[in-house]
Structure formats: structure tokens, C-alpha cells
Amino acid sequence: MARQTQTAKLLIGCSGYSYREWIEAGVYPQGTKQTEMLARYAKAFPIVELNYTWHRMPTPEMIERQRLQAPPGFPFAAKLTKTLTHEVDSNIWRENIVRYRDALAPLTQAGQLAAVLVQLPPSFDRAPKNRSYLAHLLDALHDLPVAVEFRHKSWAHDRVFAELERRKVTLVSVDEPKLPHLFPALDVVTNPDQFYVRFHGRNAAGWQNRGNAHPFDYDYSDDELRPWAEQTIERMTKRAKQGVIFFNNHVSGQAPKNARRLAELLADQGLTGG
């Protein structure tokens, strides 16, 4: 039964969409070509998070092709390339920022860029050199809708949240394994325009030893999703105009299944997608 009138518009989707295994999992029909996947995905979900932009630097041509494969106005979030977060070269990172910004121009010009996701590695703690680099990085992205995902627990600090709020940068709330060094799951909203949630799964063995297990191989139960729907996300909807929520547990088509189920649980709360 609906229990509240929401404030935020909710957009729920997946981290990536182009997975061949999703054909075997029944997410896409047999025979679906890679170039057809985004159009099919967009019939089921109102937003997508681009993963490949982390693995390699995108180009304007690549982004424009994807934009045209989706319905008019379809929003995209895009990960910042790993050469700006995980494999930073201090001599050329500013050049890489320019290349990345140029690549996203088709989305920014069309008003379809929902967020730039700055996903930082677990090794990126709150040391002075890292605080300095992040400040410069956010300065260079200041006019884009930026969301920051911390993976080290040292960033869970009121001073960090206050600085993100000052910059109108979104703190990403994460569901991931409860390992001692990882950033905790929080309902902190630092940007009144948008909150951002990512579900990675709770495969602790995969996160600790990625050589022997896939970190994102995880299927959420209702008991794990329900507290997010009934408590965490419910609270966050009252503090922002929009919420974007992505499932990154893409193995075997678990992400789309769990995303649909969370949407159902949120609907039970009177919280519906836009």
C-alpha cells in the first residue's frame, strides 16, 4: 500500500547493457545483435550507466552512435575513465579531462547527461595528496553533473559531505560487501538536485579475491532489497528532486531482475519511477 507522496523522481536501471550473457539469461531475445541491445534495454529501463567509458576513453562519435540508438531524451550516466581515477598520470590527466569532456559533448548538448560517475578505487584513501587531486578533478568537472563514489571508509566524514554539498556534487550511496576497509552504506544526500545509488552485490569472496570469483556475481533477495526501498531510498527521496539507481551485479542477468524487483518494492511504498 502506498504510504507517502514522493518528492524525487526515480530512475532505476543497470550499470551497462551490452552483455552477451544477457541473451542466455533471457534478458534479450536469441539473435539480438550488440547494436540492438540499447534500444531493447531502453524499452525496459528509463536510464543507463555507461561502463565502457571507464575501461577506455570514449570519443564523440561513439557517444553519438549510442545516443541515437536510444529513444529521444533518454538519459545516460557515464563513468569517468580509469586514467582519471585508477591509473592517473600526473603529466597528462588534464589533457585526459579535456578529451573526456569533448567525448560527452553529444550528451551535454542534447541535455541527456544525467551524471558523470567518479568511481574511486579502494586504495584511494583520504590522504592529503588524494584530497588535493580530487579537489582539482572536481574543479575541472565543475559545470557537469558529477557524482563521486568512494570505496575507502576514510571518506565517510562530515567534512567531506559538507564540501560535496558546497560544490553541489552528489555522494554515491553504495550497497556492497561489508568489508572493514570499504565505504559504508549511507543515506547522505549532498546535492538537492539528485541522489545516486549503486548496487554492487554482496559477494565478499569475489571482492577479496577477484581472481577466483566474479565480484559482481550476486542475486539480491527481497530481504536485502526491502530495507533500501522502505528506509534508505524512502528517506533520500525527500531530500532531492531526482534519484538515479543502478544495479552493477550484471552476471547472468541478475542486475535487470533485481532492478525490476526494487522498482516493485518502491512502488509498494508509493515511490514510483519517472
Coordinates of C-alpha atoms in Angstrom, one line a residue:
M1 CA 0.0 0.0 0.0
A2 CA 1.3 3.5 -0.8
R3 CA 2.4 5.3 2.3
Q4 CA 3.8 8.6 1.1
T5 CA 3.9 11.1 -1.7
Q6 CA 7.4 11.2 -3.0
T7 CA 9.5 14.2 -3.7
A8 CA 12.2 12.8 -6.0
K9 CA 11.6 11.4 -9.5
L10 CA 13.2 7.9 -9.5
L11 CA 15.1 6.4 -12.4
I12 CA 16.2 2.8 -12.0
G13 CA 18.5 0.9 -14.4
C14 CA 21.6 -1.1 -14.8
S15 CA 25.4 -0.5 -15.0
G16 CA 25.9 -1.4 -18.6
Y17 CA 23.6 -3.1 -21.0
S18 CA 25.8 -4.8 -23.6
Y19 CA 26.3 -8.2 -22.1
R20 CA 26.2 -11.3 -24.4
E21 CA 25.3 -13.5 -21.4
W22 CA 22.1 -11.5 -21.0
I23 CA 20.9 -13.3 -24.2
E24 CA 21.3 -16.6 -22.5
A25 CA 19.7 -15.3 -19.3
G26 CA 16.6 -14.3 -21.3
V27 CA 17.0 -10.5 -20.9
Y28 CA 17.4 -10.2 -24.7
P29 CA 15.8 -12.5 -27.3
Q30 CA 18.0 -15.0 -29.1
G31 CA 19.7 -13.5 -32.1
T32 CA 19.9 -10.0 -30.6
K33 CA 22.9 -8.1 -32.1
Q34 CA 25.1 -5.9 -29.9
T35 CA 23.9 -2.8 -31.8
E36 CA 20.3 -3.7 -30.9
M37 CA 20.8 -4.1 -27.2
L38 CA 20.5 -0.5 -26.1
A39 CA 17.2 0.0 -27.9
R40 CA 15.8 -3.2 -26.3
Y41 CA 17.2 -2.2 -22.9
A42 CA 15.6 1.3 -23.2
K43 CA 12.2 -0.3 -23.6
A44 CA 12.5 -1.8 -20.1
F45 CA 14.5 0.8 -18.2
P46 CA 14.4 4.7 -18.2
I47 CA 18.2 5.3 -17.7
V48 CA 21.5 3.5 -18.2
E49 CA 25.0 3.8 -16.7
L50 CA 27.8 3.5 -19.3
N51 CA 30.6 1.2 -18.0
Y52 CA 32.8 1.1 -21.0
T53 CA 33.8 4.7 -20.6
W54 CA 35.8 3.6 -17.6
H55 CA 37.7 1.0 -19.5
R56 CA 38.6 3.2 -22.4
M57 CA 38.4 6.8 -23.4
P58 CA 35.2 7.4 -25.3
T59 CA 35.0 9.5 -28.4
P60 CA 32.2 11.9 -29.5
E61 CA 31.4 9.6 -32.4
M62 CA 31.0 6.6 -30.1
I63 CA 28.7 8.5 -27.7
E64 CA 26.6 9.9 -30.5
R65 CA 26.1 6.5 -32.0
Q66 CA 24.8 5.3 -28.7
R67 CA 22.7 8.4 -28.1
L68 CA 20.9 7.8 -31.5
Q69 CA 20.3 4.1 -30.6
A70 CA 18.2 5.2 -27.6
P71 CA 14.8 7.0 -27.6
P72 CA 14.8 10.8 -27.8
G73 CA 15.7 12.3 -24.4
F74 CA 16.9 9.0 -22.9
P75 CA 19.3 9.9 -20.0
F76 CA 22.8 8.4 -19.6
A77 CA 25.2 8.4 -16.7
A78 CA 28.8 7.8 -17.7
K79 CA 31.8 6.6 -15.7
L80 CA 34.9 8.7 -15.7
T81 CA 37.7 6.9 -17.5
K82 CA 40.1 4.9 -15.3
T83 CA 43.1 7.1 -16.4
L84 CA 41.5 9.8 -14.3
T85 CA 40.6 7.7 -11.2
H86 CA 42.7 4.4 -11.0
E87 CA 45.7 4.9 -13.4
V88 CA 46.4 8.6 -13.1
D89 CA 49.4 10.1 -14.9
S90 CA 50.1 13.4 -13.3
N91 CA 51.6 14.7 -16.5
I92 CA 48.6 14.2 -18.8
W93 CA 45.5 13.9 -16.6
R94 CA 44.4 17.4 -17.5
E95 CA 44.6 16.5 -21.2
N96 CA 42.5 13.4 -20.5
I97 CA 39.8 15.6 -18.8
V98 CA 39.6 17.6 -22.0
R99 CA 39.3 14.5 -24.1
Y100 CA 36.6 13.1 -21.8
R101 CA 34.6 16.3 -21.8
D102 CA 34.8 16.5 -25.6
A103 CA 33.6 12.9 -25.9
L104 CA 30.5 13.6 -23.8
A105 CA 29.5 16.7 -25.8
P106 CA 26.7 14.9 -27.7
L107 CA 25.0 14.1 -24.4
T108 CA 25.6 17.5 -22.7
Q109 CA 24.4 19.4 -25.8
A110 CA 21.3 17.3 -26.0
G111 CA 20.5 17.5 -22.3
Q112 CA 20.9 13.8 -21.9
L113 CA 23.8 13.6 -19.4
A114 CA 22.4 12.5 -16.1
A115 CA 25.7 12.3 -14.3
V116 CA 29.5 11.8 -14.6
L117 CA 30.4 9.0 -12.2
V118 CA 33.8 9.4 -10.5
Q119 CA 34.4 5.9 -9.1
L120 CA 37.4 5.9 -6.9
P121 CA 39.4 2.7 -6.0
P122 CA 39.6 1.2 -2.5
S123 CA 43.2 2.3 -2.3
F124 CA 42.2 6.0 -2.7
D125 CA 42.1 7.0 0.9
R126 CA 41.7 10.4 2.4
A127 CA 45.4 11.2 2.4
P128 CA 46.4 14.8 1.6
K129 CA 47.7 14.1 -1.9
N130 CA 44.4 12.4 -2.7
R131 CA 42.3 15.2 -1.2
S132 CA 44.3 17.6 -3.4
Y133 CA 43.9 15.6 -6.6
L134 CA 40.1 15.1 -6.0
A135 CA 39.7 18.8 -5.5
H136 CA 41.5 19.6 -8.8
L137 CA 39.5 16.9 -10.5
L138 CA 36.2 18.3 -9.3
D139 CA 37.3 21.8 -10.3
A140 CA 37.9 20.5 -13.8
L141 CA 34.4 18.9 -14.0
H142 CA 32.6 21.7 -12.1
D143 CA 30.0 22.5 -14.7
L144 CA 28.9 18.9 -15.2
P145 CA 26.5 16.8 -13.0
V146 CA 29.2 14.9 -11.0
A147 CA 28.7 12.0 -8.6
V148 CA 31.5 10.6 -6.5
E149 CA 31.7 7.0 -5.3
F150 CA 34.2 6.5 -2.6
R151 CA 35.4 3.0 -1.8
H152 CA 37.6 3.7 1.2
K153 CA 35.9 4.2 4.5
S154 CA 38.1 7.2 5.4
W155 CA 36.0 9.4 3.2
A156 CA 32.9 8.8 5.4
H157 CA 33.4 12.1 7.2
D158 CA 31.1 15.2 7.8
R159 CA 33.8 17.5 6.3
V160 CA 33.8 15.5 3.1
F161 CA 30.0 15.6 2.9
A162 CA 30.0 19.4 3.6
E163 CA 32.5 20.0 0.8
L164 CA 30.5 18.0 -1.7
E165 CA 27.4 19.9 -0.7
R166 CA 29.2 23.2 -1.2
R167 CA 30.2 22.1 -4.7
K168 CA 26.7 20.5 -5.5
V169 CA 28.5 17.2 -6.1
T170 CA 26.5 14.0 -5.5
L171 CA 27.7 11.5 -3.0
V172 CA 27.0 8.0 -4.3
S173 CA 25.4 5.7 -1.8
V174 CA 26.6 2.1 -2.2
D175 CA 25.4 -1.4 -1.4
E176 CA 28.4 -3.7 -1.4
P177 CA 30.1 -6.3 0.8
K178 CA 30.5 -5.2 4.4
L179 CA 34.3 -5.4 4.4
P180 CA 36.3 -3.4 7.0
H181 CA 38.0 -1.0 4.6
L182 CA 35.1 -0.3 2.3
F183 CA 32.9 2.8 2.4
P184 CA 29.7 2.2 4.3
A185 CA 26.1 2.3 3.0
L186 CA 24.7 5.7 3.9
D187 CA 21.6 7.8 3.1
V188 CA 23.5 11.1 3.0
V189 CA 22.3 13.5 0.2
T190 CA 24.8 16.2 -0.7
N191 CA 23.1 17.6 -3.9
P192 CA 19.4 18.7 -3.8
D193 CA 19.1 18.1 -7.5
Q194 CA 20.0 14.4 -7.4
F195 CA 20.9 11.4 -5.3
Y196 CA 22.7 8.4 -6.7
V197 CA 22.6 4.7 -5.5
R198 CA 24.7 1.8 -6.8
F199 CA 24.1 -1.9 -6.0
H200 CA 27.2 -4.0 -6.5
G201 CA 26.1 -7.1 -4.7
R202 CA 27.5 -8.6 -1.5
N203 CA 29.9 -11.2 -2.9
A204 CA 32.6 -10.7 -0.3
A205 CA 34.7 -13.5 -1.6
G206 CA 34.7 -12.0 -5.1
W207 CA 35.8 -8.6 -3.8
Q208 CA 38.6 -10.0 -1.7
N209 CA 39.9 -12.4 -4.3
R210 CA 38.9 -11.3 -7.8
G211 CA 41.0 -14.0 -9.4
N212 CA 38.8 -16.8 -8.1
A213 CA 35.3 -15.3 -8.1
H214 CA 33.5 -12.6 -10.0
P215 CA 32.9 -9.7 -7.6
F216 CA 29.6 -8.8 -9.2
D217 CA 28.1 -12.3 -9.3
Y218 CA 25.3 -11.8 -6.8
D219 CA 21.5 -12.1 -6.7
Y220 CA 19.7 -9.9 -4.2
S221 CA 16.9 -11.3 -2.1
D222 CA 13.8 -9.4 -1.1
D223 CA 15.0 -9.3 2.5
E224 CA 18.1 -7.4 1.2
L225 CA 16.3 -5.0 -1.1
R226 CA 13.3 -4.2 1.2
P227 CA 15.3 -2.1 3.7
W228 CA 16.6 0.1 0.9
A229 CA 13.1 0.6 -0.5
E230 CA 11.3 1.1 2.8
Q231 CA 14.0 3.1 4.6
T232 CA 17.2 4.3 2.9
I233 CA 15.8 5.3 -0.5
E234 CA 12.5 6.4 1.1
R235 CA 14.4 8.9 3.2
M236 CA 16.6 10.1 0.3
T237 CA 13.5 10.9 -1.9
K238 CA 12.6 13.7 0.5
R239 CA 15.9 15.5 0.1
A240 CA 16.4 15.7 -3.7
K241 CA 14.5 16.4 -6.9
Q242 CA 15.6 13.1 -8.6
G243 CA 17.2 9.8 -7.7
V244 CA 19.1 7.6 -10.1
I245 CA 19.6 3.9 -9.0
F246 CA 21.8 1.4 -10.8
F247 CA 22.5 -2.3 -10.4
N248 CA 26.0 -3.4 -11.2
N249 CA 25.6 -7.2 -10.5
H250 CA 25.4 -7.9 -14.2
V251 CA 26.5 -11.6 -14.1
S252 CA 23.8 -13.9 -15.5
G253 CA 21.3 -11.1 -15.9
Q254 CA 20.9 -10.6 -12.2
A255 CA 21.0 -6.8 -12.4
P256 CA 17.9 -6.3 -14.6
K257 CA 16.0 -8.8 -12.5
N258 CA 16.9 -7.1 -9.2
A259 CA 16.3 -3.6 -10.7
R260 CA 12.8 -4.6 -11.7
R261 CA 12.2 -6.1 -8.2
L262 CA 13.4 -3.0 -6.4
A263 CA 11.1 -0.9 -8.6
E264 CA 8.2 -3.1 -7.5
L265 CA 9.1 -2.7 -3.8
L266 CA 9.4 1.0 -4.2
A267 CA 6.0 1.1 -5.9
D268 CA 4.6 -0.7 -2.8
Q269 CA 5.9 2.3 -0.8
G270 CA 4.2 4.8 -3.2
L271 CA 7.6 5.6 -4.7
T272 CA 7.4 5.4 -8.5
G273 CA 9.8 5.9 -11.4
G274 CA 9.6 8.9 -13.7

